[in-house]
Coordinates of C-alpha atoms in Angstrom, one line a residue:
Chain A
M11 CA -3.8 -44.1 2.6
S12 CA 0.1 -44.9 0.7
F13 CA 2.8 -42.7 -0.5
Y14 CA 2.2 -43.9 -4.4
A15 CA -1.6 -42.9 -3.2
V16 CA -0.2 -39.6 -2.2
M17 CA 2.1 -39.3 -5.2
G18 CA -0.7 -40.0 -7.5
A19 CA -3.3 -38.1 -5.8
I20 CA -0.9 -34.7 -6.3
S21 CA -0.5 -35.6 -10.0
Q22 CA -3.4 -35.6 -10.9
G23 CA -4.1 -32.3 -8.9
L24 CA -1.2 -30.3 -10.8
V25 CA -2.6 -31.7 -14.4
Y26 CA -6.3 -30.4 -12.7
S27 CA -4.2 -27.5 -11.5
L28 CA -3.9 -26.4 -15.6
M29 CA -7.1 -26.3 -16.0
A30 CA -7.7 -24.9 -12.6
L31 CA -5.9 -21.8 -14.0
G32 CA -8.1 -21.2 -16.5
V33 CA -11.7 -22.0 -15.2
Y34 CA -10.5 -18.9 -13.0
L35 CA -9.6 -17.0 -16.0
T36 CA -12.8 -16.6 -17.1
F37 CA -13.7 -16.8 -14.1
R38 CA -11.4 -14.9 -11.8
V39 CA -10.3 -12.3 -14.2
L40 CA -12.6 -12.2 -16.8
D41 CA -15.9 -12.6 -14.7
F42 CA -17.1 -14.7 -17.6
P43 CA -18.5 -17.9 -16.9
D44 CA -17.2 -20.3 -19.0
L45 CA -18.7 -23.9 -18.8
T46 CA -17.0 -24.9 -22.4
V47 CA -13.9 -26.9 -19.7
D48 CA -16.4 -29.5 -20.0
G49 CA -15.9 -30.2 -22.9
S50 CA -12.5 -28.5 -24.2
F51 CA -11.2 -30.7 -21.8
P52 CA -12.3 -33.8 -23.6
L53 CA -11.2 -32.2 -26.0
G54 CA -7.2 -31.6 -25.5
A55 CA -7.7 -35.4 -24.0
A56 CA -9.0 -36.7 -28.0
V57 CA -6.3 -34.6 -30.0
S58 CA -4.1 -35.6 -27.8
A59 CA -5.2 -39.6 -27.9
V60 CA -5.7 -39.2 -32.0
L61 CA -3.0 -38.0 -33.0
I62 CA -0.7 -40.0 -30.8
T63 CA -2.2 -43.6 -32.5
H64 CA -1.4 -41.8 -35.5
G65 CA 1.6 -41.6 -34.9
V66 CA 2.6 -38.1 -33.9
N67 CA 5.5 -36.8 -31.3
P68 CA 3.5 -36.8 -28.4
F69 CA 5.3 -33.9 -27.0
L70 CA 3.9 -32.2 -30.4
V71 CA 0.4 -33.0 -30.2
L72 CA 0.5 -31.0 -27.0
P73 CA 0.2 -28.0 -28.8
A74 CA -3.1 -28.8 -31.0
A75 CA -5.0 -29.8 -27.8
I76 CA -4.1 -26.0 -27.1
A77 CA -5.1 -24.5 -30.8
A78 CA -8.3 -27.3 -30.6
G79 CA -8.7 -25.6 -27.0
M80 CA -8.5 -22.2 -28.2
L81 CA -10.5 -22.3 -31.5
A82 CA -13.7 -24.0 -28.7
G83 CA -12.7 -21.0 -26.9
L84 CA -13.3 -18.8 -29.5
V85 CA -16.9 -20.1 -29.7
T86 CA -18.2 -19.0 -27.0
A87 CA -16.5 -15.8 -26.6
F88 CA -17.8 -15.6 -30.5
L89 CA -21.5 -16.1 -28.9
S90 CA -21.2 -14.6 -26.5
T91 CA -19.6 -11.1 -27.8
K92 CA -20.9 -11.5 -31.2
L93 CA -24.3 -12.8 -31.6
K94 CA -25.2 -11.8 -27.8
I95 CA -25.8 -14.5 -26.0
L96 CA -25.9 -15.0 -23.0
N97 CA -22.3 -16.0 -21.4
L98 CA -23.1 -18.7 -19.4
L99 CA -26.0 -19.9 -21.8
A100 CA -23.2 -19.6 -25.0
S101 CA -20.5 -22.1 -22.6
I102 CA -22.8 -24.3 -22.3
L103 CA -24.2 -24.4 -25.7
T104 CA -20.1 -25.0 -27.7
M105 CA -20.0 -28.3 -23.9
I106 CA -22.3 -29.4 -26.4
A107 CA -21.7 -29.3 -29.5
L108 CA -18.4 -30.7 -28.5
Y109 CA -19.6 -33.7 -27.2
S110 CA -20.6 -35.2 -30.7
I111 CA -17.4 -32.9 -32.0
N112 CA -15.5 -34.9 -29.3
L113 CA -16.9 -37.7 -30.1
R114 CA -16.2 -37.3 -34.2
I115 CA -12.2 -36.9 -33.6
M116 CA -12.2 -40.3 -31.1
G117 CA -14.2 -42.0 -33.6
K118 CA -15.0 -44.0 -30.4
P119 CA -16.0 -43.4 -26.4
N120 CA -13.0 -44.8 -25.8
I121 CA -9.4 -44.5 -27.1
S122 CA -6.6 -46.2 -25.4
L123 CA -3.4 -45.8 -25.2
I124 CA -1.4 -48.4 -23.5
N125 CA 1.3 -49.4 -26.0
R126 CA 1.5 -45.9 -26.8
A127 CA 4.8 -43.9 -26.0
T128 CA 3.6 -40.9 -24.2
I129 CA 5.9 -37.8 -23.0
F130 CA 6.6 -40.0 -19.8
D131 CA 8.3 -41.7 -22.6
H132 CA 10.9 -39.3 -23.7
F133 CA 12.4 -39.2 -19.8
A134 CA 13.3 -43.1 -19.8
S135 CA 16.5 -41.4 -18.4
F136 CA 15.6 -39.5 -15.6
R137 CA 13.2 -42.4 -14.0
D138 CA 16.2 -44.5 -13.9
F139 CA 18.2 -41.6 -12.0
I140 CA 14.7 -41.5 -9.8
M141 CA 15.7 -45.0 -9.0
S142 CA 19.0 -44.9 -9.1
Q143 CA 18.5 -42.7 -5.5
G144 CA 17.0 -44.6 -4.1
I145 CA 12.9 -42.7 -4.7
P146 CA 10.2 -45.1 -6.5
P147 CA 10.1 -44.1 -10.5
F148 CA 6.0 -42.8 -10.3
V149 CA 7.4 -40.0 -8.2
M150 CA 8.5 -39.1 -11.9
V151 CA 5.4 -38.1 -12.8
P152 CA 4.1 -35.0 -9.8
I153 CA 7.5 -33.4 -11.1
L154 CA 7.0 -33.4 -14.4
F155 CA 4.4 -32.4 -14.2
L156 CA 4.8 -29.4 -11.4
A157 CA 8.3 -28.7 -14.3
V158 CA 5.0 -27.9 -16.5
I159 CA 3.0 -26.3 -13.8
V160 CA 5.7 -23.5 -12.8
V161 CA 7.1 -22.7 -16.5
V162 CA 2.8 -22.2 -17.0
K163 CA 2.0 -20.1 -14.0
I164 CA 5.5 -17.4 -14.5
V165 CA 4.1 -17.3 -18.0
L166 CA 0.3 -16.6 -17.2
D167 CA 1.5 -13.9 -13.8
F168 CA 3.6 -12.3 -16.3
F169 CA 1.2 -11.9 -18.9
L170 CA -1.1 -10.8 -16.8
H171 CA 0.8 -7.9 -15.7
T172 CA 2.2 -6.9 -19.9
E173 CA -0.2 -3.7 -21.1
L174 CA -2.6 -6.8 -22.8
G175 CA -3.1 -8.3 -19.1
L176 CA -3.9 -5.0 -17.8
A177 CA -6.6 -4.7 -20.3
L178 CA -8.1 -8.0 -20.3
R179 CA -7.7 -7.9 -15.7
A180 CA -9.4 -4.3 -16.3
T181 CA -12.4 -5.8 -19.2
G182 CA -13.9 -8.1 -16.2
D183 CA -13.6 -4.8 -13.1
N184 CA -15.1 -2.1 -15.2
P185 CA -15.8 -2.7 -19.3
Q186 CA -17.1 0.9 -19.1
M187 CA -14.5 2.1 -17.7
V188 CA -11.9 0.5 -20.3
Q189 CA -13.8 0.3 -23.0
A190 CA -13.1 4.7 -21.8
Q191 CA -10.2 3.9 -22.1
G192 CA -9.8 2.1 -26.2
V193 CA -9.8 -0.8 -25.2
N194 CA -12.0 -2.9 -27.5
T195 CA -14.1 -5.7 -24.8
H196 CA -15.0 -8.5 -27.8
F197 CA -11.2 -7.8 -28.1
T198 CA -10.0 -9.2 -24.5
I199 CA -13.4 -10.9 -24.2
M200 CA -12.6 -13.5 -27.2
L201 CA -8.2 -13.8 -26.0
G202 CA -9.1 -15.0 -22.3
V203 CA -11.9 -17.1 -22.6
A204 CA -9.4 -18.7 -26.1
L205 CA -6.5 -18.7 -22.8
S206 CA -8.3 -20.0 -20.2
N207 CA -9.2 -22.5 -22.6
G208 CA -6.6 -23.4 -24.5
L209 CA -5.2 -24.2 -21.2
V210 CA -8.0 -26.4 -20.0
A211 CA -7.1 -28.6 -23.1
L212 CA -3.5 -28.4 -22.9
S213 CA -4.1 -30.1 -19.3
G214 CA -6.8 -32.9 -21.1
A215 CA -4.0 -33.8 -22.8
L216 CA -2.1 -34.6 -20.4
F217 CA -4.2 -36.4 -18.1
A218 CA -5.2 -38.7 -20.8
Q219 CA -0.9 -39.0 -21.9
N220 CA -0.9 -39.3 -17.9
Q221 CA -3.8 -41.9 -17.8
G222 CA -3.2 -44.0 -20.5
S223 CA -6.2 -43.0 -22.2
A224 CA -9.0 -40.2 -23.2
D225 CA -13.5 -41.3 -23.3
V226 CA -16.0 -39.0 -23.5
N227 CA -17.2 -38.4 -20.6
M228 CA -14.1 -37.5 -18.6
G229 CA -15.6 -33.8 -18.7
V230 CA -18.5 -34.2 -17.0
G231 CA -17.9 -32.4 -14.1
T232 CA -14.1 -30.5 -14.6
I233 CA -16.0 -26.8 -13.9
V234 CA -17.2 -28.2 -10.5
A235 CA -13.2 -29.8 -10.7
G236 CA -12.5 -26.3 -11.7
L237 CA -13.9 -24.0 -9.6
A238 CA -13.1 -25.9 -6.3
S239 CA -9.6 -25.7 -6.6
V240 CA -10.0 -21.6 -7.8
I241 CA -11.8 -21.2 -4.1
I242 CA -10.0 -23.7 -1.6
G243 CA -7.2 -21.6 -3.2
E244 CA -8.4 -18.4 -2.7
A245 CA -9.5 -19.4 1.1
L246 CA -5.6 -20.6 1.5
I247 CA -3.5 -18.6 -0.4
G248 CA -6.0 -15.2 -0.8
E249 CA -6.4 -12.8 -4.3
M250 CA -4.5 -10.1 -3.4
T251 CA -2.6 -10.7 -6.1
V252 CA -2.2 -11.8 -9.2
F253 CA 1.1 -14.0 -7.4
R254 CA -0.4 -15.6 -4.9
A255 CA -4.6 -16.1 -6.5
T256 CA -2.5 -18.7 -9.2
L257 CA -0.5 -20.2 -6.7
G258 CA -3.3 -20.4 -4.6
V259 CA -5.7 -22.0 -7.1
I260 CA -2.7 -24.5 -8.1
I261 CA -1.7 -25.4 -4.2
G262 CA -5.7 -25.6 -4.2
S263 CA -6.5 -27.5 -6.7
V264 CA -3.9 -30.4 -5.0
I265 CA -5.4 -29.9 -1.7
Y266 CA -8.6 -30.6 -3.8
R267 CA -7.8 -34.0 -5.0
L268 CA -6.2 -35.5 -1.4
A269 CA -9.1 -34.2 -0.1
I270 CA -10.7 -36.4 -2.6
A271 CA -8.7 -39.0 -1.9
V272 CA -9.2 -39.3 1.5
A273 CA -12.5 -39.3 1.6
L274 CA -13.2 -42.1 -1.4
Q275 CA -11.1 -44.2 1.9
I276 CA -14.4 -43.6 4.2
K277 CA -16.3 -46.2 5.4
I278 CA -19.8 -45.7 7.3
G279 CA -21.2 -48.7 8.4
T280 CA -21.8 -51.1 6.1
L281 CA -21.9 -48.0 3.2
Q282 CA -18.4 -47.4 1.6
I283 CA -17.8 -44.2 -0.6
T284 CA -16.8 -45.0 -3.8
P285 CA -15.6 -43.0 -7.4
S286 CA -19.3 -42.5 -8.1
D287 CA -19.9 -40.8 -5.2
L288 CA -16.6 -38.1 -6.6
K289 CA -19.5 -35.8 -7.8
L290 CA -21.7 -35.2 -5.3
I291 CA -19.2 -34.8 -3.1
T292 CA -17.1 -32.7 -4.9
A293 CA -20.7 -29.8 -4.8
I294 CA -21.2 -30.6 -1.6
L295 CA -17.7 -29.2 -1.0
V296 CA -18.1 -26.8 -3.3
V297 CA -21.7 -25.4 -2.0
F298 CA -19.7 -25.6 1.9
A299 CA -16.8 -23.4 0.4
L300 CA -18.7 -20.6 -1.5
T301 CA -20.5 -19.8 1.9
L302 CA -17.6 -20.0 3.8
P303 CA -17.6 -16.9 3.7
T304 CA -21.3 -16.2 4.6
I305 CA -21.8 -17.5 8.0
R306 CA -17.8 -16.9 9.1
G307 CA -19.4 -13.6 7.9
K308 CA -22.1 -14.1 10.2
I309 CA -19.8 -14.6 12.6
K310 CA -17.7 -11.7 12.8
L311 CA -20.9 -10.6 13.1
D312 CA -21.5 -12.4 16.5
V313 CA -18.4 -11.3 18.1
F314 CA -19.1 -7.3 17.5
R315 CA -23.1 -7.7 18.7
K316 CA -21.1 -9.2 22.1
E317 CA -17.7 -6.2 22.4
E318 CA -21.7 -3.5 21.1
D319 CA -23.8 -4.9 24.5
R320 CA -20.3 -5.2 26.9
Q321 CA -19.9 -1.6 26.5
Chain B
M17 CA -13.8 21.3 -32.2
I18 CA -15.8 19.5 -32.5
R19 CA -19.2 19.7 -34.7
L20 CA -22.6 17.2 -33.8
K21 CA -24.9 17.1 -36.8
N22 CA -28.4 17.0 -37.1
L23 CA -28.2 14.6 -34.6
T24 CA -30.9 12.8 -33.2
K25 CA -31.3 8.9 -31.0
I26 CA -34.5 7.6 -29.9
F27 CA -35.1 4.5 -28.6
N28 CA -37.0 1.2 -28.2
K29 CA -37.7 3.0 -31.7
G30 CA -41.2 1.2 -32.8
S31 CA -42.6 -0.1 -30.1
V32 CA -45.4 1.5 -27.3
N33 CA -41.6 2.5 -25.0
E34 CA -40.2 4.7 -28.0
N35 CA -38.6 7.5 -26.7
L36 CA -37.3 10.8 -29.2
A37 CA -33.9 11.2 -26.6
V38 CA -32.2 13.9 -27.6
N39 CA -34.5 15.6 -31.5
R40 CA -32.0 16.8 -33.8
V41 CA -29.9 18.7 -32.5
S42 CA -27.0 20.6 -34.0
I43 CA -23.9 22.7 -31.6
D44 CA -20.4 23.5 -33.5
V45 CA -18.3 23.1 -30.6
K46 CA -14.9 25.7 -31.7
R47 CA -10.7 24.9 -29.5
G48 CA -11.1 25.6 -26.1
D49 CA -14.6 26.3 -25.6
F50 CA -15.5 25.5 -22.1
I51 CA -19.5 24.1 -22.8
T52 CA -21.7 23.9 -20.0
V53 CA -25.0 21.4 -20.0
I54 CA -28.5 22.0 -18.6
G55 CA -31.3 20.6 -17.8
S56 CA -34.9 18.7 -16.4
N57 CA -34.5 14.6 -15.3
G58 CA -34.8 13.4 -20.0
A59 CA -34.1 16.5 -21.1
G60 CA -31.8 14.5 -23.0
K61 CA -28.1 15.8 -22.0
S62 CA -26.7 12.4 -20.6
T63 CA -27.7 10.9 -24.7
L64 CA -26.3 13.6 -26.4
L65 CA -22.6 12.8 -24.7
N66 CA -23.2 9.0 -25.2
L67 CA -23.7 10.5 -28.8
I68 CA -20.2 11.6 -28.8
A69 CA -18.6 9.2 -27.0
G70 CA -20.1 7.2 -29.5
V71 CA -21.6 4.8 -26.7
Y72 CA -24.2 4.3 -29.3
P73 CA -24.4 4.8 -32.8
P74 CA -27.6 8.0 -33.2
E75 CA -30.5 7.0 -36.2
I76 CA -30.2 10.4 -37.8
G77 CA -27.0 13.2 -37.6
K78 CA -23.9 13.2 -38.0
V79 CA -20.7 13.3 -34.3
I80 CA -18.0 15.6 -36.7
I81 CA -14.6 15.8 -33.8
D82 CA -11.7 17.8 -35.6
G83 CA -12.4 17.7 -38.7
R84 CA -13.3 13.5 -38.4
N85 CA -16.5 11.9 -39.8
V86 CA -16.7 9.6 -36.6
T87 CA -20.1 8.4 -36.9
S88 CA -19.1 5.3 -37.4
L89 CA -16.3 4.8 -35.2
K90 CA -17.1 2.2 -32.0
E91 CA -16.8 3.4 -28.3
H92 CA -13.5 2.3 -28.1
Q93 CA -12.3 3.5 -31.5
R94 CA -13.5 7.7 -30.5
A95 CA -11.2 6.6 -26.4
K96 CA -8.6 7.8 -29.0
F97 CA -9.7 11.4 -29.2
I98 CA -12.6 11.3 -26.0
G99 CA -11.4 11.9 -22.5
R100 CA -14.5 10.4 -20.1
V101 CA -15.3 10.6 -16.8
F102 CA -18.9 9.7 -15.3
Q103 CA -21.7 10.5 -12.9
D104 CA -20.3 7.1 -10.2
P105 CA -17.3 7.0 -8.7
M106 CA -16.7 3.5 -9.1
M107 CA -17.1 3.7 -13.1
G108 CA -13.6 5.3 -14.5
T109 CA -11.4 2.7 -12.7
S110 CA -11.1 -0.1 -11.7
G111 CA -11.4 -1.4 -7.3
S112 CA -9.8 -4.5 -7.8
M113 CA -6.3 -3.2 -9.2
T114 CA -3.8 -1.4 -8.0
I115 CA -3.5 3.1 -8.9
E116 CA -0.1 2.3 -10.9
E117 CA -2.2 -0.3 -13.4
N118 CA -5.6 1.6 -13.8
F119 CA -2.6 4.5 -14.8
S120 CA -0.8 2.4 -16.9
I121 CA -4.6 1.5 -18.1
A122 CA -5.2 5.3 -20.1
L123 CA -1.4 5.5 -20.7
A124 CA -2.1 2.6 -23.6
R125 CA -4.9 4.2 -24.0
G126 CA -4.8 5.1 -28.4
R127 CA -3.0 2.7 -29.7
R128 CA -2.4 -0.3 -29.6
R129 CA -1.9 -3.0 -27.1
T130 CA 1.0 -4.6 -26.3
L131 CA 3.0 -8.1 -23.6
A132 CA 5.9 -5.4 -22.5
F133 CA 5.3 -4.9 -19.0
G134 CA 2.2 -2.5 -18.3
V135 CA 4.2 -0.5 -15.2
N136 CA 7.6 0.6 -15.8
Q137 CA 10.1 2.7 -13.4
K138 CA 9.0 5.3 -17.3
S139 CA 5.8 5.6 -16.9
R140 CA 5.3 4.9 -12.6
E141 CA 7.3 8.5 -12.8
I142 CA 5.1 10.6 -15.7
F143 CA 2.0 8.8 -13.2
R144 CA 3.8 10.4 -9.6
G145 CA 4.2 13.5 -11.7
R146 CA 0.2 13.7 -11.7
L147 CA -1.2 12.8 -9.4
S148 CA 1.4 15.0 -7.3
L149 CA -1.2 18.1 -9.3
L150 CA -3.8 16.9 -7.4
G151 CA -2.6 17.1 -3.7
L152 CA -3.9 14.2 -2.0
G153 CA -0.6 12.2 -1.4
L154 CA -2.0 9.8 -3.9
E155 CA 1.5 9.7 -5.2
D156 CA 2.9 8.2 -2.6
R157 CA 0.4 5.2 -3.0
L158 CA 1.3 4.1 -6.4
S159 CA 0.7 -0.2 -6.0
D160 CA -2.7 0.9 -3.6
K161 CA -5.6 -0.9 -5.1
V162 CA -7.8 1.8 -5.7
G163 CA -11.1 0.1 -4.2
L164 CA -9.2 1.4 -1.0
L165 CA -9.9 6.0 -2.4
S166 CA -12.3 7.2 -1.5
G167 CA -15.3 8.8 -4.1
G168 CA -13.6 11.7 -4.5
Q169 CA -10.0 10.4 -5.0
R170 CA -12.0 7.9 -7.5
Q171 CA -13.1 10.8 -9.2
S172 CA -9.4 12.9 -9.5
L173 CA -8.7 9.9 -10.4
T174 CA -10.5 9.2 -14.1
L175 CA -9.6 13.0 -14.3
L176 CA -6.4 12.4 -14.9
M177 CA -6.6 8.6 -16.6
A178 CA -9.1 11.2 -18.6
T179 CA -6.3 13.7 -19.7
L180 CA -3.0 12.3 -19.6
N181 CA -3.0 11.7 -23.2
S182 CA -4.0 14.9 -24.2
P183 CA -7.0 14.5 -25.4
K184 CA -9.1 16.3 -28.1
V185 CA -12.5 16.4 -25.7
L186 CA -13.2 15.5 -22.9
L187 CA -16.6 15.6 -21.4
L188 CA -17.5 15.1 -18.2
D189 CA -20.9 13.5 -17.2
E190 CA -22.5 15.1 -13.4
H191 CA -18.7 14.4 -12.8
T192 CA -19.7 16.1 -8.8
A193 CA -22.9 14.9 -8.8
A194 CA -22.2 11.5 -6.3
L195 CA -20.1 13.3 -4.5
D196 CA -20.6 15.2 -0.9
P197 CA -20.5 19.4 -1.0
K198 CA -17.2 20.1 -0.4
T199 CA -15.4 17.5 -2.0
A200 CA -16.9 18.2 -4.9
K201 CA -15.6 21.2 -5.2
L202 CA -12.3 19.5 -5.0
V203 CA -12.5 17.9 -8.4
M204 CA -14.3 20.5 -9.4
D205 CA -11.3 22.8 -8.7
I206 CA -9.3 20.4 -10.0
T207 CA -11.3 19.8 -13.0
R208 CA -10.8 24.0 -13.7
R209 CA -6.7 24.2 -13.7
I210 CA -6.7 20.1 -15.9
I211 CA -8.4 21.4 -18.5
E212 CA -6.9 25.2 -18.6
T213 CA -3.6 24.2 -18.6
Y214 CA -4.2 21.4 -20.9
N215 CA -6.8 23.9 -22.8
L216 CA -8.8 20.9 -23.0
T217 CA -12.2 21.4 -24.7
T218 CA -14.3 20.5 -22.2
V219 CA -18.2 19.9 -22.7
M220 CA -19.4 19.1 -19.0
I221 CA -22.7 18.2 -17.9
T222 CA -24.1 19.0 -14.7
H223 CA -27.4 19.7 -13.4
N224 CA -26.3 22.4 -11.0
M225 CA -27.2 26.0 -12.4
Q226 CA -24.9 27.7 -10.1
Q227 CA -22.2 25.6 -11.5
A228 CA -23.6 25.3 -14.6
L229 CA -22.1 29.6 -14.3
A230 CA -19.2 29.2 -11.8
N231 CA -17.4 27.1 -15.7
G232 CA -17.2 26.8 -18.4
N233 CA -17.4 30.0 -21.6
R234 CA -20.6 28.8 -23.2
L235 CA -24.3 27.0 -21.1
I236 CA -26.4 25.7 -23.0
M237 CA -30.3 24.5 -21.7
M238 CA -31.7 21.2 -23.1
H239 CA -35.5 19.9 -22.2
Q240 CA -37.6 16.9 -24.7
G241 CA -33.7 16.1 -26.4
R242 CA -34.0 19.4 -28.1
V243 CA -31.9 22.7 -27.1
I244 CA -33.5 26.1 -25.5
F245 CA -31.5 28.2 -24.9
D246 CA -27.4 29.2 -26.1
V247 CA -25.4 31.1 -24.8
K248 CA -21.9 32.4 -24.7
G249 CA -19.6 35.4 -23.9
P250 CA -20.3 38.5 -22.0
E251 CA -24.0 38.1 -22.0
R252 CA -23.9 34.6 -20.6
D253 CA -21.2 35.7 -17.7
R254 CA -23.2 38.7 -16.8
M255 CA -26.2 36.1 -16.0
T256 CA -27.0 34.8 -12.1
V257 CA -30.0 31.7 -11.3
E258 CA -32.3 33.5 -11.3
D259 CA -31.7 34.9 -15.4
L260 CA -31.8 31.3 -15.9
L261 CA -34.2 30.5 -14.5
D262 CA -36.2 33.3 -15.7
H263 CA -35.8 32.2 -19.3
F264 CA -36.3 28.6 -18.7
G265 CA -39.5 30.2 -18.4
K266 CA -40.3 32.2 -20.7
L267 CA -39.5 29.7 -23.0
R268 CA -40.6 26.3 -21.8
G269 CA -44.6 29.1 -20.2
S270 CA -45.9 26.2 -20.7
L271 CA -43.4 23.7 -18.5
A272 CA -45.0 22.4 -15.6
D273 CA -43.5 23.3 -12.0
K274 CA -42.2 20.1 -11.8
T275 CA -40.4 20.0 -14.5
L276 CA -38.3 23.5 -13.0
L277 CA -38.6 22.1 -9.0
S278 CA -36.0 19.2 -10.0
I279 CA -33.0 21.7 -11.5
K280 CA -31.2 22.4 -8.5
T281 CA -30.6 25.9 -6.9
E282 CA -28.7 25.9 -4.8
A283 CA -24.5 26.1 -4.3
P284 CA -22.6 22.9 -4.3

């Protein structure tokens, strides 16, 4: 694998890790299985692409994308809390609705940003500096993404330790207790799901600007990739503290993209793995990651049994 | 302090499973009262407590706490002046969070939660001071996850959290029933101490007649959603478990033996 391909995978992993942090917030912190992300990721991309083609500053586009994503999350949380629709189903409904909405926003299935100024064009002097150091220019993107991720991680870690953040975490762990302690769980769920989808939409917006296009179908399977990142992170870094959990999600996302890049190199006989196989590979990976603790538990149990036999 | 007026709760109203859980109950609880509530399974004790706490609204009737009609307030809105401890020790605390984080959630009860750090040096001092009252050594384990604690420790913690902001009312729903006898006694001792220290108005449900007589200053017996016996003062202090059983039989002459048998009579 070339250095260029590795850098490409790392920058993808970093930009997707924002989405994965959103998935962590709903699935792990709030215990709210939220599939809205498959719609809010392309939503962020769509808002970003449309505004840029209308000449809006590519930086100002980002808060707009975040706001759109938060709104989508609010809809899901509203359906679930106020209208009492099962959370998983509520998120699927929003996701499906977003497909039409995204098409309306874009007006067509695909918008190209080639020849349009994106945030990356504003770092031309930084690119020149990197090149003057003898480093290839494409290394700039992962460095910029890394800077964004570090900031987001610090803010998220801080938030989850504030009074409000603690109430949010407790909502996912023990809604009964948190209500008895005076927390309005409808509010914490709305806040959490909105924040999550805001992050996902930001991820989509940055992804579209980096890739140079937005596509209405780019969201398919986002949730699975997010889950895979969360699970890989938990397996490698652990989840004992918020700091470690969010760090794990970011590293998990990067490893996931690297693993996929490697998988694309594989050739079995005449069978060449292509990008269209990625969804299958991802699904298998998630199944493997999800069953790993069970398998490990069994192995441990076996070792324990043998020791008993010896005694 | 608490006035229940004609309180009625019907579950599954209008269906074949319709269940009149609490039937026109009116109780006046004075400030500083410690009421114990006994009754067989399905007597409506927990429903009554949940109505006070606002878990669900009553079909008929009013709940008035400290002169304020709170009937239309939701559970989280009433939490400002109500402290609660549940039967399940897992229910009152968040196992995946640390002791100090759990405390911090309780400390912010009744006011708007902000974006300030939940745990700081000042609040740690408060938590340490409170925890040292328990004598369980938890004051040195502030950053331990609550999931690592035993049922008794968790229940004691819930008690401290429920009383941290001196609530107007403390509701205990068989909070020692899931503990082993020794721990149950310990938690009950701590409960008594906290109630006395802060002079809390308390309603405690128990399955245990001995416990109901040994604690509090007033005893209420419920059966099929109604208050069938209400005793306080010297008359209550003189009562024994046998007297209670006698009363129960007299008041409900037609009562099936199995209902009586479901009430525990042995000491904890």
